Short mmCIF file of C-alpha atoms in Angstrom, two decimals:
data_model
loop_
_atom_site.label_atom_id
_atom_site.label_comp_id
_atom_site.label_asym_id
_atom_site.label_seq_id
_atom_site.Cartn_x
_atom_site.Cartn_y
_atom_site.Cartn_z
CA UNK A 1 -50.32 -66.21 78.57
CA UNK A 2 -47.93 -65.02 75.99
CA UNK A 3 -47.54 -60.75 75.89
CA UNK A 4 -45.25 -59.20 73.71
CA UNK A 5 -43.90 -55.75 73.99
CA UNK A 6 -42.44 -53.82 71.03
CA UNK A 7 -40.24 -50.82 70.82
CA UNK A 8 -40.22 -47.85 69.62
CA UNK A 9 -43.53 -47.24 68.74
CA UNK A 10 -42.51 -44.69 66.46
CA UNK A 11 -38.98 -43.97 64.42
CA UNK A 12 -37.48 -41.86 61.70
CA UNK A 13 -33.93 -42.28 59.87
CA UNK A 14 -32.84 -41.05 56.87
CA UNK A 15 -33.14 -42.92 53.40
CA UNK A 16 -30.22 -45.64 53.44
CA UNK A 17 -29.96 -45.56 57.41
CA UNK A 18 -30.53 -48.73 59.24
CA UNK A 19 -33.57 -49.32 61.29
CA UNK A 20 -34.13 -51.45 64.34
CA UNK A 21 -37.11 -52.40 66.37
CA UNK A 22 -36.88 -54.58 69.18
CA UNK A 23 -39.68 -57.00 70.94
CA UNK A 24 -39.56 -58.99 73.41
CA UNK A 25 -41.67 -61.83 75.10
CA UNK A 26 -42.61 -63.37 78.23
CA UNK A 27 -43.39 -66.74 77.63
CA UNK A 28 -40.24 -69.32 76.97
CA UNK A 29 -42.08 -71.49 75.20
CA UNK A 30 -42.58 -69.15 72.66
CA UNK A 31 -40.94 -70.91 69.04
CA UNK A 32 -42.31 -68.55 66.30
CA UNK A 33 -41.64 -65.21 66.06
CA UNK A 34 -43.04 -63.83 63.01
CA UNK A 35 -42.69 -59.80 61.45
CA UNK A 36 -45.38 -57.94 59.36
CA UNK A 37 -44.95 -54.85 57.14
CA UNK A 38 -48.61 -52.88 57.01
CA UNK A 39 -48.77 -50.26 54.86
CA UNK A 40 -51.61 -47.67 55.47
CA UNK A 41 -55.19 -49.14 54.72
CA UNK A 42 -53.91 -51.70 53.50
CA UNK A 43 -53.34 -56.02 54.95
CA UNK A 44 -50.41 -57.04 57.31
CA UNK A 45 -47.86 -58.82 54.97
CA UNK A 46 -45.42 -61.46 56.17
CA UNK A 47 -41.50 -59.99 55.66
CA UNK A 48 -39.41 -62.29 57.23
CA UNK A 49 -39.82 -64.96 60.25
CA UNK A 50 -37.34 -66.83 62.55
CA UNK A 51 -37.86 -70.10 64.58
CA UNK A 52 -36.56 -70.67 68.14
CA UNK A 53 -33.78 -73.40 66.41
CA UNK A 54 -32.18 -70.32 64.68
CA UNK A 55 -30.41 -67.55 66.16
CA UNK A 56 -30.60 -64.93 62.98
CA UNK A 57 -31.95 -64.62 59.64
CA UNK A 58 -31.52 -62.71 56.78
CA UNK A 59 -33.39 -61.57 54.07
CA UNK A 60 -31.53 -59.07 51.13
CA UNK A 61 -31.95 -56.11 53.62
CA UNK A 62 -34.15 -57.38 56.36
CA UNK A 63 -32.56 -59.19 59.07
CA UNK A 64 -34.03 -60.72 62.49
CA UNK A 65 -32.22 -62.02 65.22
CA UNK A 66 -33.34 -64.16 68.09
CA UNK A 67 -31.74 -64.28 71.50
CA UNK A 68 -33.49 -66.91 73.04
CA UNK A 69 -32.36 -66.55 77.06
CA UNK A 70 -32.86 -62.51 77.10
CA UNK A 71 -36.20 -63.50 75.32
CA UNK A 72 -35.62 -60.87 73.02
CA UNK A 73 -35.71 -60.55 68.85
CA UNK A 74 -35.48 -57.40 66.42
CA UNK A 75 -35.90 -56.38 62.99
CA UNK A 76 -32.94 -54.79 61.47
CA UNK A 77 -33.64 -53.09 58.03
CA UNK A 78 -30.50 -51.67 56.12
CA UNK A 79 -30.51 -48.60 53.18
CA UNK A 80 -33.71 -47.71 54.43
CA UNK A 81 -36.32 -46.99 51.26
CA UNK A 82 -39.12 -44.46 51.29
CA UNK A 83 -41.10 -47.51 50.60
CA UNK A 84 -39.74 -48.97 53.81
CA UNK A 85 -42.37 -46.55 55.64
CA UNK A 86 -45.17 -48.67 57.38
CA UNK A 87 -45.93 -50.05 60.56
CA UNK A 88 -43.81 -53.12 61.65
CA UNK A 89 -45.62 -55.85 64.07
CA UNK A 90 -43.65 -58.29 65.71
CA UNK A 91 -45.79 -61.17 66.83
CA UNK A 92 -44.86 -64.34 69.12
CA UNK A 93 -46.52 -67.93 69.14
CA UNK A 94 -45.96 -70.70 71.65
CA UNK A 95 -46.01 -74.17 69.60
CA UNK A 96 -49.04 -76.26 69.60
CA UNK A 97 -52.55 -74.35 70.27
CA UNK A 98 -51.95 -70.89 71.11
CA UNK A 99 -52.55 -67.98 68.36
CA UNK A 100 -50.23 -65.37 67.50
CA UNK A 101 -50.05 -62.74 69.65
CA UNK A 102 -48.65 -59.27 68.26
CA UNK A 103 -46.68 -56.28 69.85
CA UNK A 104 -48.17 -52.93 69.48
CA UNK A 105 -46.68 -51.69 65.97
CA UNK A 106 -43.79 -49.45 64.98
CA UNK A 107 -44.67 -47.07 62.84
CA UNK A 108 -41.53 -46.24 60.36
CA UNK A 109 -40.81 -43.30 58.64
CA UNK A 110 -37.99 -42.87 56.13
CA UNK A 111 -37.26 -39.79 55.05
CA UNK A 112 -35.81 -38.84 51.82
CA UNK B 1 -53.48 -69.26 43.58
CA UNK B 2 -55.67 -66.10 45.08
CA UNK B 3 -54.95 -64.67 48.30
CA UNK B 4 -57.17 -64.60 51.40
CA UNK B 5 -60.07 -62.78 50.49
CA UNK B 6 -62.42 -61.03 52.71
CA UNK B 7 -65.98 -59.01 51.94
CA UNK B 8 -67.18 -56.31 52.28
CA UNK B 9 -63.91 -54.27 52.44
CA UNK B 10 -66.46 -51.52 54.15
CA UNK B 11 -68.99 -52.02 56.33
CA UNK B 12 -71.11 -49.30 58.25
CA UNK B 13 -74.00 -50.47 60.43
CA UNK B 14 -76.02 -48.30 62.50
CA UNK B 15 -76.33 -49.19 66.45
CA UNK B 16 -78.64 -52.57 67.13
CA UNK B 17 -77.87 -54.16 63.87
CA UNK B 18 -76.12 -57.25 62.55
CA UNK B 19 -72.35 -57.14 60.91
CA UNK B 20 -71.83 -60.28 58.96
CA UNK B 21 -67.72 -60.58 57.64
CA UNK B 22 -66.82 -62.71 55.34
CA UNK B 23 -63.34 -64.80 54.68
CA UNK B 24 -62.39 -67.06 52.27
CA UNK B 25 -59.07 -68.51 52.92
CA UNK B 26 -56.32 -69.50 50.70
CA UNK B 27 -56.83 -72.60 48.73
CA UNK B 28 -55.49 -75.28 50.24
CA UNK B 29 -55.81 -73.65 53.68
CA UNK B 30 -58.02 -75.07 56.24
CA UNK B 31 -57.14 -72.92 59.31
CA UNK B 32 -58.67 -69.52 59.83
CA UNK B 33 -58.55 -67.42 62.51
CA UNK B 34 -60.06 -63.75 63.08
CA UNK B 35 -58.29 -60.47 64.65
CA UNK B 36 -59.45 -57.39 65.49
CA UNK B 37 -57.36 -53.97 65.04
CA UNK B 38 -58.06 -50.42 66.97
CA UNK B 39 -56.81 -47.56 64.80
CA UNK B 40 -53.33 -46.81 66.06
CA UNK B 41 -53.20 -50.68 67.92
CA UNK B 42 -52.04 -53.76 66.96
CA UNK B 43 -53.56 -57.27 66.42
CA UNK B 44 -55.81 -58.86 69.05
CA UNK B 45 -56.75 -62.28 68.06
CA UNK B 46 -60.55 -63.24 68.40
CA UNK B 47 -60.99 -67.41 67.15
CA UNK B 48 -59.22 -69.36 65.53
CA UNK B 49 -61.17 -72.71 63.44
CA UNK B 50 -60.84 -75.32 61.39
CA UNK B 51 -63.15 -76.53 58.93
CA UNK B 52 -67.00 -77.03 60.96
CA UNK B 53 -64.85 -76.53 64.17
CA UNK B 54 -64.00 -73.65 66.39
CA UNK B 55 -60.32 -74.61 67.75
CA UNK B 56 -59.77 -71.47 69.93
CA UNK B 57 -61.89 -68.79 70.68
CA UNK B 58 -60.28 -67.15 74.04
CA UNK B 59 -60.03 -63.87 71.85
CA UNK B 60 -64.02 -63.37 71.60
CA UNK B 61 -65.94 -61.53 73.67
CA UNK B 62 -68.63 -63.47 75.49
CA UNK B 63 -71.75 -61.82 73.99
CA UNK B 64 -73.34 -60.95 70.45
CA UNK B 65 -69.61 -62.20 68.72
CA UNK B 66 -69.68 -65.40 66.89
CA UNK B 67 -67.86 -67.13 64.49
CA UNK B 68 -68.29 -70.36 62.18
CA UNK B 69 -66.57 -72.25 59.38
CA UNK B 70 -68.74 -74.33 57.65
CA UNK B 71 -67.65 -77.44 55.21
CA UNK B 72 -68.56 -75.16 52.15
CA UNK B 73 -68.10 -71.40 51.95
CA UNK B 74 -66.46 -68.95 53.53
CA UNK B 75 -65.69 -68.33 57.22
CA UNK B 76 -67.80 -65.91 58.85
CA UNK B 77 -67.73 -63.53 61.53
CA UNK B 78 -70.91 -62.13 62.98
CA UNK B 79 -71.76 -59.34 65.56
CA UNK B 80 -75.01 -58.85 66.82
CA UNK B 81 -76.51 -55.57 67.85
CA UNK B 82 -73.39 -53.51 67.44
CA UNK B 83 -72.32 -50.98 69.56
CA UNK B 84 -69.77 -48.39 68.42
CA UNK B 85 -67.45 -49.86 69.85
CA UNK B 86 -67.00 -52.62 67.87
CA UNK B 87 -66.05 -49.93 65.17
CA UNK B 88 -62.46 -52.05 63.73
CA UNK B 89 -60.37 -53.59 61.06
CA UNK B 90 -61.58 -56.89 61.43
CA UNK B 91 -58.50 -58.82 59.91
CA UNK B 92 -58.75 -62.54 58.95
CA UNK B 93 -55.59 -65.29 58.22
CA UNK B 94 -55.25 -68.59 57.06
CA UNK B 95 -52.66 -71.13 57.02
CA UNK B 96 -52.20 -74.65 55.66
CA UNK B 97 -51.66 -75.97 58.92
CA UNK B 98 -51.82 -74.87 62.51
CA UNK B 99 -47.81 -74.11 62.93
CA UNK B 100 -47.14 -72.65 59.62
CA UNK B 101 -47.34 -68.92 58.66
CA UNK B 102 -50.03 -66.92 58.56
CA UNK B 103 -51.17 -64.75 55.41
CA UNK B 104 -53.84 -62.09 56.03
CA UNK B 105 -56.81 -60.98 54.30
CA UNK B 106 -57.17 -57.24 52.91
CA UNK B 107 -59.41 -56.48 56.16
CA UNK B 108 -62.94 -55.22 56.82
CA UNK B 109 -63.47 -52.04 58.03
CA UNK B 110 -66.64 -51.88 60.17
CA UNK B 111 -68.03 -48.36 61.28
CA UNK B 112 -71.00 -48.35 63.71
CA UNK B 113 -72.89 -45.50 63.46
#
């Protein structure tokens, strides 16, 4: 099956740094690669996603890119926000009937 | 249009008991699926059905976990004689269709005492 490793699990930058985290995946049939901001206590909310037809998308300040033969993707956030601090999933799905299956979290601080 | 809801928000159940989650998925959304999350872990997916069907459930564990979604109400997740182990966020989605994105419920946070 699919596993997904994320990295770092933790990081720090200063407010209007960039932040990167990176994940990658084992499976090649993996198409969906979804990220989700969880703030503490609270639900995992969708911020951006990217499908296996597209090599980068962008969002105001949240970017992903996909490089499909390393098997790689990451999250790049620019002018980093205290509000930015949360844990980050990256998650992986092969099409059809497999479920999502998430990397480990990175928990982001931004420090004012 | 509400969001995925889930209930109770808190649940604490002593050792031997029953834990009964709810999850009512978005309107229009007829796929659910159920994850579990360890403080300090990510997601680990658990089942994943459709309306009176369960689709996937490679996620659950074998014994005293089950999950339904019947043609009216809400999904339901239920654990029998809890250990304190099964002490979680238990985290539902839903989605329109099976391909299409995911949007979580607020979570249920089940202590076993």
């Amino acid at each position: 099956g699919e596993n997904v490793e994320q990295h770092p699990s933790t990081l720090s930058v200063q407010e209007g740094d960039s932040a990167v985290i990176k994940c990658t995946y084992s499976d090649s049939a993996s198409n969906y690669f979804p990220w989700y901001k969880q703030e503490l206590g609270k639900r995992p909310q969708l911020i951006i996603d990217i499908r296996s037809n597209v090599g980068e998308k962008k969002d105001q300040r949240i970017a992903v890119t996909l490089n499909k033969t390393a098997k790689h993707f990451s999250l790049h956030i620019t002018e980093t926000q205290p509000e930015d601090s949360a844990v980050y999933f990256c998650a992986a799905r092969i099409s059809g009937n497999t479920p999502l299956v998430f990397g480990k979290g990175t928990r982001l601080s931004v420090i004012a | 249009n509400a969001g995925v809801m889930q209930n109770p928000r808190h649940l604490v159940r002593r050792r031997g008991q029953e834990a009964r989650l709810r999850c009512s998925p978005m309107k229009g959304h007829s796929h659910v699926y159920w994850y579990r999350q360890l403080p300090e872990e990510g997601l680990k997916f658990m089942v994943y059905l459709q309306k009176e069907n369960i689709i996937d459930e490679s996620g659950m564990p074998k014994e005293r976990f089950s999950a339904e979604f019947p043609k009216e109400g809400p999904s339901i997740l239920r654990i029998q004689q809890v250990v304190r182990g099964d002490s979680a966020a238990y985290f539902c989605a839903s989605s329109p269709q099976k391909t299409d994105t995911q949007y979580f419920g607020p979570g249920t946070r089940l202590t076993v005492l």
